[in-house]
């Protein structure tokens, strides 16, 4: 018997996705691996991303035998999802892609902001999503690696003022473009979703892909998403990181886990099941 779901991201970005799934499916057993050894994926080539992830997938499947793997990272998904599915055909892999279709349906003035990594905003897969689902919209793209790095390294310590100041340049950019909808197309940004909503409301609607990703993951596993009730209780699941650098990072991730009812397991490469 294996775990129900395994989540993978370059750091803390996918955590809100696992947290959302656990609210929708209380009792699901999850393992989360933050690959901080290779953070950020947004500065890597698709081939390099695949080289980083292939041994990680192999070890993850060997150790935990997950029923479904959730790639809680837009950059991995647009760059390497098809290749990973070919390499690991025996396990369902759910990707995370920009919520362009959702945004196109929500936008009233058809001006959409896309906030992501440089890889994601420039990737042909993203352009295909725009062509397929937002052909009647103007999509203003912004790659923001500095904000992603800020969130990964300051998520645990930043004050509210620091968080708002960090996201303000992106919000102002999209406001100046006249956008009425913003897509948070890097999972790291979802950690600051309340701050985005505070700066954007009421002129701009902020969207992310948590519901779509979780709905698909639960569908793969046979859960009826529409019949599940949201629970305020998060069961014990496990979080590892790959490439833990220092004691400070250990304390930060330990705190994240303690605050969310998740078991902190430390370094992935050297940890036993």
JSON list of C-alpha atoms in Angstrom, two decimals, residues 1-146:
[
{"chain": "A", "resi": 1, "resn": "UNK", "atom": "CA", "xyz": [0.00, 0.00, 0.00]},
{"chain": "A", "resi": 2, "resn": "UNK", "atom": "CA", "xyz": [1.27, 3.44, -0.89]},
{"chain": "A", "resi": 3, "resn": "UNK", "atom": "CA", "xyz": [0.27, 6.98, -0.12]},
{"chain": "A", "resi": 4, "resn": "UNK", "atom": "CA", "xyz": [-2.66, 8.54, -1.95]},
{"chain": "A", "resi": 5, "resn": "UNK", "atom": "CA", "xyz": [-0.90, 11.61, -3.36]},
{"chain": "A", "resi": 6, "resn": "UNK", "atom": "CA", "xyz": [2.66, 12.85, -3.75]},
{"chain": "A", "resi": 7, "resn": "UNK", "atom": "CA", "xyz": [3.20, 16.57, -4.37]},
{"chain": "A", "resi": 8, "resn": "UNK", "atom": "CA", "xyz": [6.34, 18.00, -5.97]},
{"chain": "A", "resi": 9, "resn": "UNK", "atom": "CA", "xyz": [7.50, 21.61, -6.26]},
{"chain": "A", "resi": 10, "resn": "UNK", "atom": "CA", "xyz": [10.78, 23.52, -6.16]},
{"chain": "A", "resi": 11, "resn": "UNK", "atom": "CA", "xyz": [10.01, 24.68, -2.62]},
{"chain": "A", "resi": 12, "resn": "UNK", "atom": "CA", "xyz": [6.95, 25.95, -0.77]},
{"chain": "A", "resi": 13, "resn": "UNK", "atom": "CA", "xyz": [4.87, 26.77, -3.85]},
{"chain": "A", "resi": 14, "resn": "UNK", "atom": "CA", "xyz": [2.87, 23.58, -3.94]},
{"chain": "A", "resi": 15, "resn": "UNK", "atom": "CA", "xyz": [2.04, 23.57, -0.25]},
{"chain": "A", "resi": 16, "resn": "UNK", "atom": "CA", "xyz": [-1.25, 25.52, -0.67]},
{"chain": "A", "resi": 17, "resn": "UNK", "atom": "CA", "xyz": [-2.30, 22.89, -3.23]},
{"chain": "A", "resi": 18, "resn": "UNK", "atom": "CA", "xyz": [-1.71, 20.00, -0.85]},
{"chain": "A", "resi": 19, "resn": "UNK", "atom": "CA", "xyz": [-3.43, 21.94, 1.91]},
{"chain": "A", "resi": 20, "resn": "UNK", "atom": "CA", "xyz": [-6.45, 22.56, -0.32]},
{"chain": "A", "resi": 21, "resn": "UNK", "atom": "CA", "xyz": [-6.66, 18.87, -1.28]},
{"chain": "A", "resi": 22, "resn": "UNK", "atom": "CA", "xyz": [-6.53, 17.82, 2.35]},
{"chain": "A", "resi": 23, "resn": "UNK", "atom": "CA", "xyz": [-9.41, 20.15, 3.13]},
{"chain": "A", "resi": 24, "resn": "UNK", "atom": "CA", "xyz": [-11.43, 18.61, 0.32]},
{"chain": "A", "resi": 25, "resn": "UNK", "atom": "CA", "xyz": [-10.45, 15.03, 1.10]},
{"chain": "A", "resi": 26, "resn": "UNK", "atom": "CA", "xyz": [-9.89, 14.63, 4.85]},
{"chain": "A", "resi": 27, "resn": "UNK", "atom": "CA", "xyz": [-8.00, 11.43, 5.52]},
{"chain": "A", "resi": 28, "resn": "UNK", "atom": "CA", "xyz": [-6.05, 11.35, 2.27]},
{"chain": "A", "resi": 29, "resn": "UNK", "atom": "CA", "xyz": [-2.42, 10.46, 2.90]},
{"chain": "A", "resi": 30, "resn": "UNK", "atom": "CA", "xyz": [0.02, 12.80, 1.19]},
{"chain": "A", "resi": 31, "resn": "UNK", "atom": "CA", "xyz": [3.76, 13.20, 0.83]},
{"chain": "A", "resi": 32, "resn": "UNK", "atom": "CA", "xyz": [5.24, 16.53, -0.24]},
{"chain": "A", "resi": 33, "resn": "UNK", "atom": "CA", "xyz": [8.76, 17.05, -1.59]},
{"chain": "A", "resi": 34, "resn": "UNK", "atom": "CA", "xyz": [10.16, 20.55, -2.00]},
{"chain": "A", "resi": 35, "resn": "UNK", "atom": "CA", "xyz": [13.14, 20.33, -4.35]},
{"chain": "A", "resi": 36, "resn": "UNK", "atom": "CA", "xyz": [14.99, 23.35, -2.98]},
{"chain": "A", "resi": 37, "resn": "UNK", "atom": "CA", "xyz": [18.23, 21.81, -4.24]},
{"chain": "A", "resi": 38, "resn": "UNK", "atom": "CA", "xyz": [17.20, 22.89, -7.75]},
{"chain": "A", "resi": 39, "resn": "UNK", "atom": "CA", "xyz": [15.25, 26.05, -6.91]},
{"chain": "A", "resi": 40, "resn": "UNK", "atom": "CA", "xyz": [14.27, 27.95, -9.00]},
{"chain": "A", "resi": 41, "resn": "UNK", "atom": "CA", "xyz": [13.04, 25.84, -11.92]},
{"chain": "A", "resi": 42, "resn": "UNK", "atom": "CA", "xyz": [12.05, 29.06, -13.69]},
{"chain": "A", "resi": 43, "resn": "UNK", "atom": "CA", "xyz": [15.69, 29.69, -14.64]},
{"chain": "A", "resi": 44, "resn": "UNK", "atom": "CA", "xyz": [16.30, 26.19, -16.05]},
{"chain": "A", "resi": 45, "resn": "UNK", "atom": "CA", "xyz": [15.89, 24.66, -19.51]},
{"chain": "A", "resi": 46, "resn": "UNK", "atom": "CA", "xyz": [13.23, 21.98, -20.07]},
{"chain": "A", "resi": 47, "resn": "UNK", "atom": "CA", "xyz": [15.97, 19.36, -20.51]},
{"chain": "A", "resi": 48, "resn": "UNK", "atom": "CA", "xyz": [17.65, 20.38, -17.27]},
{"chain": "A", "resi": 49, "resn": "UNK", "atom": "CA", "xyz": [14.32, 20.29, -15.43]},
{"chain": "A", "resi": 50, "resn": "UNK", "atom": "CA", "xyz": [13.76, 16.76, -16.70]},
{"chain": "A", "resi": 51, "resn": "UNK", "atom": "CA", "xyz": [17.25, 15.73, -15.59]},
{"chain": "A", "resi": 52, "resn": "UNK", "atom": "CA", "xyz": [16.54, 17.09, -12.10]},
{"chain": "A", "resi": 53, "resn": "UNK", "atom": "CA", "xyz": [13.19, 15.38, -11.76]},
{"chain": "A", "resi": 54, "resn": "UNK", "atom": "CA", "xyz": [13.77, 11.93, -13.23]},
{"chain": "A", "resi": 55, "resn": "UNK", "atom": "CA", "xyz": [15.81, 10.61, -10.26]},
{"chain": "A", "resi": 56, "resn": "UNK", "atom": "CA", "xyz": [13.47, 12.37, -7.84]},
{"chain": "A", "resi": 57, "resn": "UNK", "atom": "CA", "xyz": [10.43, 10.65, -9.37]},
{"chain": "A", "resi": 58, "resn": "UNK", "atom": "CA", "xyz": [12.22, 7.31, -9.34]},
{"chain": "A", "resi": 59, "resn": "UNK", "atom": "CA", "xyz": [13.06, 7.61, -5.63]},
{"chain": "A", "resi": 60, "resn": "UNK", "atom": "CA", "xyz": [9.63, 8.97, -4.73]},
{"chain": "A", "resi": 61, "resn": "UNK", "atom": "CA", "xyz": [7.82, 6.10, -6.44]},
{"chain": "A", "resi": 62, "resn": "UNK", "atom": "CA", "xyz": [10.19, 3.49, -4.98]},
{"chain": "A", "resi": 63, "resn": "UNK", "atom": "CA", "xyz": [9.85, 4.79, -1.44]},
{"chain": "A", "resi": 64, "resn": "UNK", "atom": "CA", "xyz": [6.19, 5.80, -1.21]},
{"chain": "A", "resi": 65, "resn": "UNK", "atom": "CA", "xyz": [4.38, 4.14, -4.15]},
{"chain": "A", "resi": 66, "resn": "UNK", "atom": "CA", "xyz": [1.93, 7.06, -4.55]},
{"chain": "A", "resi": 67, "resn": "UNK", "atom": "CA", "xyz": [-1.34, 6.40, -6.34]},
{"chain": "A", "resi": 68, "resn": "UNK", "atom": "CA", "xyz": [-1.10, 9.82, -8.03]},
{"chain": "A", "resi": 69, "resn": "UNK", "atom": "CA", "xyz": [1.67, 12.40, -8.37]},
{"chain": "A", "resi": 70, "resn": "UNK", "atom": "CA", "xyz": [0.71, 16.07, -8.42]},
{"chain": "A", "resi": 71, "resn": "UNK", "atom": "CA", "xyz": [3.23, 18.40, -10.02]},
{"chain": "A", "resi": 72, "resn": "UNK", "atom": "CA", "xyz": [2.34, 21.54, -8.08]},
{"chain": "A", "resi": 73, "resn": "UNK", "atom": "CA", "xyz": [4.49, 23.75, -10.29]},
{"chain": "A", "resi": 74, "resn": "UNK", "atom": "CA", "xyz": [3.50, 25.55, -13.50]},
{"chain": "A", "resi": 75, "resn": "UNK", "atom": "CA", "xyz": [7.06, 25.64, -14.86]},
{"chain": "A", "resi": 76, "resn": "UNK", "atom": "CA", "xyz": [7.58, 21.88, -14.53]},
{"chain": "A", "resi": 77, "resn": "UNK", "atom": "CA", "xyz": [4.15, 21.23, -16.01]},
{"chain": "A", "resi": 78, "resn": "UNK", "atom": "CA", "xyz": [4.54, 23.35, -19.14]},
{"chain": "A", "resi": 79, "resn": "UNK", "atom": "CA", "xyz": [8.14, 22.19, -19.67]},
{"chain": "A", "resi": 80, "resn": "UNK", "atom": "CA", "xyz": [8.31, 18.52, -18.75]},
{"chain": "A", "resi": 81, "resn": "UNK", "atom": "CA", "xyz": [4.87, 17.04, -17.97]},
{"chain": "A", "resi": 82, "resn": "UNK", "atom": "CA", "xyz": [4.56, 15.08, -21.23]},
{"chain": "A", "resi": 83, "resn": "UNK", "atom": "CA", "xyz": [8.08, 13.69, -20.92]},
{"chain": "A", "resi": 84, "resn": "UNK", "atom": "CA", "xyz": [7.54, 12.66, -17.30]},
{"chain": "A", "resi": 85, "resn": "UNK", "atom": "CA", "xyz": [4.33, 10.87, -18.25]},
{"chain": "A", "resi": 86, "resn": "UNK", "atom": "CA", "xyz": [6.25, 8.98, -20.94]},
{"chain": "A", "resi": 87, "resn": "UNK", "atom": "CA", "xyz": [9.03, 8.05, -18.51]},
{"chain": "A", "resi": 88, "resn": "UNK", "atom": "CA", "xyz": [6.59, 6.96, -15.78]},
{"chain": "A", "resi": 89, "resn": "UNK", "atom": "CA", "xyz": [3.57, 5.58, -17.66]},
{"chain": "A", "resi": 90, "resn": "UNK", "atom": "CA", "xyz": [2.29, 3.40, -14.83]},
{"chain": "A", "resi": 91, "resn": "UNK", "atom": "CA", "xyz": [1.32, 6.24, -12.49]},
{"chain": "A", "resi": 92, "resn": "UNK", "atom": "CA", "xyz": [-1.13, 9.11, -13.06]},
{"chain": "A", "resi": 93, "resn": "UNK", "atom": "CA", "xyz": [0.62, 12.50, -13.06]},
{"chain": "A", "resi": 94, "resn": "UNK", "atom": "CA", "xyz": [-1.50, 15.63, -12.63]},
{"chain": "A", "resi": 95, "resn": "UNK", "atom": "CA", "xyz": [0.05, 18.90, -13.77]},
{"chain": "A", "resi": 96, "resn": "UNK", "atom": "CA", "xyz": [-0.54, 22.53, -12.87]},
{"chain": "A", "resi": 97, "resn": "UNK", "atom": "CA", "xyz": [-1.01, 24.98, -15.72]},
{"chain": "A", "resi": 98, "resn": "UNK", "atom": "CA", "xyz": [-2.04, 28.66, -15.80]},
{"chain": "A", "resi": 99, "resn": "UNK", "atom": "CA", "xyz": [-5.78, 29.18, -15.23]},
{"chain": "A", "resi": 100, "resn": "UNK", "atom": "CA", "xyz": [-6.18, 30.94, -18.58]},
{"chain": "A", "resi": 101, "resn": "UNK", "atom": "CA", "xyz": [-9.48, 29.33, -19.49]},
{"chain": "A", "resi": 102, "resn": "UNK", "atom": "CA", "xyz": [-10.96, 30.29, -16.12]},
{"chain": "A", "resi": 103, "resn": "UNK", "atom": "CA", "xyz": [-9.66, 33.85, -16.42]},
{"chain": "A", "resi": 104, "resn": "UNK", "atom": "CA", "xyz": [-11.05, 34.28, -19.92]},
{"chain": "A", "resi": 105, "resn": "UNK", "atom": "CA", "xyz": [-14.48, 33.33, -18.64]},
{"chain": "A", "resi": 106, "resn": "UNK", "atom": "CA", "xyz": [-14.26, 35.68, -15.64]},
{"chain": "A", "resi": 107, "resn": "UNK", "atom": "CA", "xyz": [-12.80, 38.78, -17.28]},
{"chain": "A", "resi": 108, "resn": "UNK", "atom": "CA", "xyz": [-15.35, 41.42, -18.22]},
{"chain": "A", "resi": 109, "resn": "UNK", "atom": "CA", "xyz": [-13.06, 43.76, -20.13]},
{"chain": "A", "resi": 110, "resn": "UNK", "atom": "CA", "xyz": [-11.01, 40.90, -21.65]},
{"chain": "A", "resi": 111, "resn": "UNK", "atom": "CA", "xyz": [-7.73, 42.20, -20.25]},
{"chain": "A", "resi": 112, "resn": "UNK", "atom": "CA", "xyz": [-5.93, 39.50, -18.29]},
{"chain": "A", "resi": 113, "resn": "UNK", "atom": "CA", "xyz": [-2.66, 39.62, -16.36]},
{"chain": "A", "resi": 114, "resn": "UNK", "atom": "CA", "xyz": [-0.45, 36.52, -16.30]},
{"chain": "A", "resi": 115, "resn": "UNK", "atom": "CA", "xyz": [2.10, 36.46, -13.48]},
{"chain": "A", "resi": 116, "resn": "UNK", "atom": "CA", "xyz": [4.55, 33.56, -13.64]},
{"chain": "A", "resi": 117, "resn": "UNK", "atom": "CA", "xyz": [8.16, 32.48, -14.09]},
{"chain": "A", "resi": 118, "resn": "UNK", "atom": "CA", "xyz": [10.06, 33.60, -17.15]},
{"chain": "A", "resi": 119, "resn": "UNK", "atom": "CA", "xyz": [9.88, 30.05, -18.51]},
{"chain": "A", "resi": 120, "resn": "UNK", "atom": "CA", "xyz": [6.11, 29.85, -18.13]},
{"chain": "A", "resi": 121, "resn": "UNK", "atom": "CA", "xyz": [5.23, 33.25, -19.61]},
{"chain": "A", "resi": 122, "resn": "UNK", "atom": "CA", "xyz": [7.37, 32.59, -22.69]},
{"chain": "A", "resi": 123, "resn": "UNK", "atom": "CA", "xyz": [6.61, 28.90, -23.20]},
{"chain": "A", "resi": 124, "resn": "UNK", "atom": "CA", "xyz": [4.75, 27.74, -26.36]},
{"chain": "A", "resi": 125, "resn": "UNK", "atom": "CA", "xyz": [2.42, 25.69, -24.15]},
{"chain": "A", "resi": 126, "resn": "UNK", "atom": "CA", "xyz": [1.25, 28.87, -22.44]},
{"chain": "A", "resi": 127, "resn": "UNK", "atom": "CA", "xyz": [0.74, 30.56, -25.79]},
{"chain": "A", "resi": 128, "resn": "UNK", "atom": "CA", "xyz": [-1.34, 27.58, -26.94]},
{"chain": "A", "resi": 129, "resn": "UNK", "atom": "CA", "xyz": [-3.56, 27.93, -23.87]},
{"chain": "A", "resi": 130, "resn": "UNK", "atom": "CA", "xyz": [-4.06, 31.60, -24.75]},
{"chain": "A", "resi": 131, "resn": "UNK", "atom": "CA", "xyz": [-4.85, 30.74, -28.36]},
{"chain": "A", "resi": 132, "resn": "UNK", "atom": "CA", "xyz": [-7.25, 27.97, -27.37]},
{"chain": "A", "resi": 133, "resn": "UNK", "atom": "CA", "xyz": [-9.13, 29.67, -24.55]},
{"chain": "A", "resi": 134, "resn": "UNK", "atom": "CA", "xyz": [-8.44, 33.42, -24.54]},
{"chain": "A", "resi": 135, "resn": "UNK", "atom": "CA", "xyz": [-8.32, 34.36, -28.20]},
{"chain": "A", "resi": 136, "resn": "UNK", "atom": "CA", "xyz": [-10.68, 37.27, -27.58]},
{"chain": "A", "resi": 137, "resn": "UNK", "atom": "CA", "xyz": [-8.57, 38.61, -24.69]},
{"chain": "A", "resi": 138, "resn": "UNK", "atom": "CA", "xyz": [-5.46, 40.72, -24.30]},
{"chain": "A", "resi": 139, "resn": "UNK", "atom": "CA", "xyz": [-3.04, 38.82, -22.06]},
{"chain": "A", "resi": 140, "resn": "UNK", "atom": "CA", "xyz": [-0.35, 40.90, -20.37]},
{"chain": "A", "resi": 141, "resn": "UNK", "atom": "CA", "xyz": [2.53, 38.70, -19.24]},
{"chain": "A", "resi": 142, "resn": "UNK", "atom": "CA", "xyz": [4.97, 39.35, -16.42]},
{"chain": "A", "resi": 143, "resn": "UNK", "atom": "CA", "xyz": [7.78, 37.03, -15.40]},
{"chain": "A", "resi": 144, "resn": "UNK", "atom": "CA", "xyz": [8.81, 37.79, -11.84]},
{"chain": "A", "resi": 145, "resn": "UNK", "atom": "CA", "xyz": [11.70, 35.62, -10.60]},
{"chain": "A", "resi": 146, "resn": "UNK", "atom": "CA", "xyz": [12.57, 38.18, -7.91]}
]
